[in-house]
Amino acid sequence: MTEPWWKSAVVYQIYPRSFADSDGDGMGDLRGIIDHLDHLAGLGVDVLWLSPVYPSPQDDNGYDISDYSGIDPVFGTLEIFDELLAGVHARGMKLIMDLVVNHSSDEHPWFVESRSSTDNPKRDWYWWRPARPGMEPGAPGAEPTNWGSSFGGPAWRYDETTDEYYLHLFSTKQPDLNWENPEVREAIYAMMRWWLDRGVDGFRMDVINFISKDPALPDGELPMGAAYGNGATAFLNGPRIHEFLHEMYEQVFAGREALLNVGEMPGVTVEQAILYTDPAREELDMVFQFDHVWVDRGPDPWILQPLKLTNLKAIFGRWQAGLAQVGWNSLYWNNHDQPRAVSRYGDDRDYRVESAKMLGTVLHLHRGTPYIYQGEELGMTNAPFAGIADFRDIEALGLYAQAVEQEGRSPEDVLTVLRARGRDNSRTPMQWDSSPHAGFTSGTPWLAVNPNHVEINAAAALADPDSVYYYYRKLIDLRHTEPAVVDGDFTMLLPHDEQLYAYTRRLGDTELLVIGNFSGEAAKADIDDAAAWTSAELVLTNTAAPPDDLTLGPWQAVVYRRKLSR
Ligand code: NOJ
């Protein structure tokens, strides 16, 4: 069997709203992406993933879809989409779409019908339930279960039309679809086939491990002091999830070649990921796990935890080992839901360029398919949000209200966490140049541009041979040209070291050594063979070659290659 193409591919995520605005309305659009395709082709990426561009009330920036088979006028038209797809393909790249089918918008005609009466044929397409027995419908605490929504508040909304509640694990405008109903599944599969027939190359599937729910909908455990119970055991990797994904495979993907299907899966374990990505089971190609981006999350969400490098290494080590024989990893630091990695795990003040390159090195040379989020290739940083009024994200605003108004937290404590971890950090407009709105728009941007665009921008990066952009290009080239990066065995070194992240990759007689210094202090890599390694080929470093005892400078990264005699 030939290896799937995506094992040596690198994916680039575009958040269209914040990428490039061609018509001055302050919001990015498809034409803006077309205008910048050469930036992406020049970087060398193989696949573009588009966050949602479908018609949407934009309650959650397009993750609330009101028509699965169209383009929101704010982004363009289907004709412009076809032009974009042709432009991507003409440059030898592929394009995957965001598939958001755990929920739709409440303005989707399916939900409009469903909500209209209890005997509407689409009633059962969503999760409707009466009030808790003995409680007055609509009264506080009368929700059918005690679950909280991810964006704050209860996961149920009372609807007067029929005196019942509907389930929404996210915002009230994102009602959950009922996958138990075969008509729902068939409608979704038909829509997916329609996009594939149009030429798209696969899907990134939003919270896809939430689609199968235990129909009993039991109350969740209620942590001390929390306003809501945790319903996750009833919907995370639920009872029919594997059946649904295999059915999707058969109905949509079977017989089509060259697709890439990746499932976003908060809370997925290594053992479950093996099942999801074992090719023999015909479900998905890879999943996004969350363990490494939850590494600095403590028991109290409103108290920031520093990164403990040994924990991060234990997580990646476990995933690398777990998927070594069967299944495949996705590798990412950033996306539209995460703060900027260089601000979170690096040093965005004194060593921004060095630490951005170090983070890229350590991530990309693992076994798996790396994902780059727009602006990561420039070393873009978190934004300086002064107060809650500067945030736009429904999650930040909802959790702030819940924490401050319902749970009595101090606004300043909550803001401290949102500034460091809030999703708007990654959503500030792409920084193309040093002009007033960073070349993103000629109008007023929907979310303020980071003032540091004067220094950090694509034009400056392209003019500087030592930029993060050109370094990322080398990392991508290395994946394309060095088979050990794609297929080599992974061995974690120095698991107890709190400064250095070190590992080897080995394929046949080729061995790579990768080391990254996660600190602003010099650190010696105390590994066997240190001196021998320093005389091996230095494939990549973000500063100067280290001395014979492998002492790495602040935020330094090195990649060596040697041939082993058998
Ligand atoms: C995960 C998406 O990445 C996020 O942006 C969104 O808010 C939720 N799913 C709900 O669709």
mmCIF file with all atom_site columns, N, CA, C and O in Angstrom, residues 214-230:
data_model
loop_
_atom_site.group_PDB
_atom_site.id
_atom_site.type_symbol
_atom_site.label_atom_id
_atom_site.label_alt_id
_atom_site.label_comp_id
_atom_site.label_asym_id
_atom_site.label_entity_id
_atom_site.label_seq_id
_atom_site.pdbx_PDB_ins_code
_atom_site.Cartn_x
_atom_site.Cartn_y
_atom_site.Cartn_z
_atom_site.occupancy
_atom_site.B_iso_or_equiv
_atom_site.pdbx_formal_charge
_atom_site.auth_seq_id
_atom_site.auth_comp_id
_atom_site.auth_asym_id
_atom_site.auth_atom_id
_atom_site.pdbx_PDB_model_num
ATOM 1  N N  . ASP A 1 214 ? -25.762 10.274 24.665 1.00 0.00 ? 214 ASP A N  1
ATOM 2  C CA . ASP A 1 214 ? -26.560 9.273  25.363 1.00 0.00 ? 214 ASP A CA 1
ATOM 3  C C  . ASP A 1 214 ? -27.982 9.827  25.435 1.00 0.00 ? 214 ASP A C  1
ATOM 4  O O  . ASP A 1 214 ? -28.228 10.841 26.101 1.00 0.00 ? 214 ASP A O  1
ATOM 5  N N  . PRO A 1 215 ? -28.944 9.183  24.725 1.00 0.00 ? 215 PRO A N  1
ATOM 6  C CA . PRO A 1 215 ? -30.292 9.768  24.647 1.00 0.00 ? 215 PRO A CA 1
ATOM 7  C C  . PRO A 1 215 ? -30.972 9.917  26.008 1.00 0.00 ? 215 PRO A C  1
ATOM 8  O O  . PRO A 1 215 ? -31.928 10.683 26.139 1.00 0.00 ? 215 PRO A O  1
ATOM 9  N N  . ALA A 1 216 ? -30.447 9.262  27.034 1.00 0.00 ? 216 ALA A N  1
ATOM 10 C CA . ALA A 1 216 ? -31.040 9.425  28.372 1.00 0.00 ? 216 ALA A CA 1
ATOM 11 C C  . ALA A 1 216 ? -30.717 10.812 28.937 1.00 0.00 ? 216 ALA A C  1
ATOM 12 O O  . ALA A 1 216 ? -31.391 11.295 29.858 1.00 0.00 ? 216 ALA A O  1
ATOM 13 N N  . LEU A 1 217 ? -29.709 11.462 28.391 1.00 0.00 ? 217 LEU A N  1
ATOM 14 C CA . LEU A 1 217 ? -29.284 12.796 28.833 1.00 0.00 ? 217 LEU A CA 1
ATOM 15 C C  . LEU A 1 217 ? -29.269 12.915 30.364 1.00 0.00 ? 217 LEU A C  1
ATOM 16 O O  . LEU A 1 217 ? -30.041 13.693 30.951 1.00 0.00 ? 217 LEU A O  1
ATOM 17 N N  . PRO A 1 218 ? -28.368 12.205 31.007 1.00 0.00 ? 218 PRO A N  1
ATOM 18 C CA . PRO A 1 218 ? -28.311 12.248 32.474 1.00 0.00 ? 218 PRO A CA 1
ATOM 19 C C  . PRO A 1 218 ? -27.671 13.544 32.987 1.00 0.00 ? 218 PRO A C  1
ATOM 20 O O  . PRO A 1 218 ? -26.843 14.141 32.282 1.00 0.00 ? 218 PRO A O  1
ATOM 21 N N  . ASP A 1 219 ? -28.021 13.956 34.195 1.00 0.00 ? 219 ASP A N  1
ATOM 22 C CA . ASP A 1 219 ? -27.345 15.091 34.827 1.00 0.00 ? 219 ASP A CA 1
ATOM 23 C C  . ASP A 1 219 ? -25.849 14.801 34.912 1.00 0.00 ? 219 ASP A C  1
ATOM 24 O O  . ASP A 1 219 ? -25.446 13.646 35.041 1.00 0.00 ? 219 ASP A O  1
ATOM 25 N N  . GLY A 1 220 ? -25.050 15.863 34.895 1.00 0.00 ? 220 GLY A N  1
ATOM 26 C CA . GLY A 1 220 ? -23.596 15.693 35.027 1.00 0.00 ? 220 GLY A CA 1
ATOM 27 C C  . GLY A 1 220 ? -23.146 15.976 36.447 1.00 0.00 ? 220 GLY A C  1
ATOM 28 O O  . GLY A 1 220 ? -23.873 16.569 37.241 1.00 0.00 ? 220 GLY A O  1
ATOM 29 N N  . GLU A 1 221 ? -21.924 15.571 36.720 1.00 0.00 ? 221 GLU A N  1
ATOM 30 C CA . GLU A 1 221 ? -21.337 15.814 38.037 1.00 0.00 ? 221 GLU A CA 1
ATOM 31 C C  . GLU A 1 221 ? -21.226 17.333 38.251 1.00 0.00 ? 221 GLU A C  1
ATOM 32 O O  . GLU A 1 221 ? -20.859 18.064 37.328 1.00 0.00 ? 221 GLU A O  1
ATOM 33 N N  . LEU A 1 222 ? -21.530 17.780 39.459 1.00 0.00 ? 222 LEU A N  1
ATOM 34 C CA . LEU A 1 222 ? -21.525 19.225 39.733 1.00 0.00 ? 222 LEU A CA 1
ATOM 35 C C  . LEU A 1 222 ? -20.315 19.553 40.612 1.00 0.00 ? 222 LEU A C  1
ATOM 36 O O  . LEU A 1 222 ? -20.319 19.281 41.816 1.00 0.00 ? 222 LEU A O  1
ATOM 37 N N  . PRO A 1 223 ? -19.255 20.125 40.027 1.00 0.00 ? 223 PRO A N  1
ATOM 38 C CA . PRO A 1 223 ? -18.074 20.429 40.853 1.00 0.00 ? 223 PRO A CA 1
ATOM 39 C C  . PRO A 1 223 ? -18.417 21.481 41.910 1.00 0.00 ? 223 PRO A C  1
ATOM 40 O O  . PRO A 1 223 ? -19.301 22.327 41.678 1.00 0.00 ? 223 PRO A O  1
ATOM 41 N N  . MET A 1 224 ? -17.728 21.433 43.054 1.00 0.00 ? 224 MET A N  1
ATOM 42 C CA . MET A 1 224 ? -17.958 22.383 44.160 1.00 0.00 ? 224 MET A CA 1
ATOM 43 C C  . MET A 1 224 ? -17.893 23.823 43.647 1.00 0.00 ? 224 MET A C  1
ATOM 44 O O  . MET A 1 224 ? -16.946 24.195 42.963 1.00 0.00 ? 224 MET A O  1
ATOM 45 N N  . GLY A 1 225 ? -18.862 24.592 43.958 1.00 0.00 ? 225 GLY A N  1
ATOM 46 C CA . GLY A 1 225 ? -18.833 26.022 43.626 1.00 0.00 ? 225 GLY A CA 1
ATOM 47 C C  . GLY A 1 225 ? -19.176 26.328 42.176 1.00 0.00 ? 225 GLY A C  1
ATOM 48 O O  . GLY A 1 225 ? -19.258 27.490 41.788 1.00 0.00 ? 225 GLY A O  1
ATOM 49 N N  . ALA A 1 226 ? -19.352 25.301 41.353 1.00 0.00 ? 226 ALA A N  1
ATOM 50 C CA . ALA A 1 226 ? -19.639 25.567 39.936 1.00 0.00 ? 226 ALA A CA 1
ATOM 51 C C  . ALA A 1 226 ? -21.131 25.804 39.748 1.00 0.00 ? 226 ALA A C  1
ATOM 52 O O  . ALA A 1 226 ? -21.964 25.264 40.478 1.00 0.00 ? 226 ALA A O  1
ATOM 53 N N  . ALA A 1 227 ? -21.447 26.628 38.738 1.00 0.00 ? 227 ALA A N  1
ATOM 54 C CA . ALA A 1 227 ? -22.854 26.936 38.489 1.00 0.00 ? 227 ALA A CA 1
ATOM 55 C C  . ALA A 1 227 ? -23.551 25.787 37.762 1.00 0.00 ? 227 ALA A C  1
ATOM 56 O O  . ALA A 1 227 ? -24.765 25.605 37.894 1.00 0.00 ? 227 ALA A O  1
ATOM 57 N N  . TYR A 1 228 ? -22.792 24.993 37.007 1.00 0.00 ? 228 TYR A N  1
ATOM 58 C CA . TYR A 1 228 ? -23.416 23.957 36.170 1.00 0.00 ? 228 TYR A CA 1
ATOM 59 C C  . TYR A 1 228 ? -22.686 22.627 36.271 1.00 0.00 ? 228 TYR A C  1
ATOM 60 O O  . TYR A 1 228 ? -21.491 22.583 36.568 1.00 0.00 ? 228 TYR A O  1
ATOM 61 N N  . GLY A 1 229 ? -23.419 21.563 35.966 1.00 0.00 ? 229 GLY A N  1
ATOM 62 C CA . GLY A 1 229 ? -22.832 20.227 35.950 1.00 0.00 ? 229 GLY A CA 1
ATOM 63 C C  . GLY A 1 229 ? -22.090 19.983 34.638 1.00 0.00 ? 229 GLY A C  1
ATOM 64 O O  . GLY A 1 229 ? -22.283 20.683 33.651 1.00 0.00 ? 229 GLY A O  1
ATOM 65 N N  . ASN A 1 230 ? -21.235 18.970 34.660 1.00 0.00 ? 230 ASN A N  1
ATOM 66 C CA . ASN A 1 230 ? -20.448 18.634 33.491 1.00 0.00 ? 230 ASN A CA 1
ATOM 67 C C  . ASN A 1 230 ? -21.099 17.449 32.770 1.00 0.00 ? 230 ASN A C  1
ATOM 68 O O  . ASN A 1 230 ? -21.025 16.315 33.219 1.00 0.00 ? 230 ASN A O  1
#
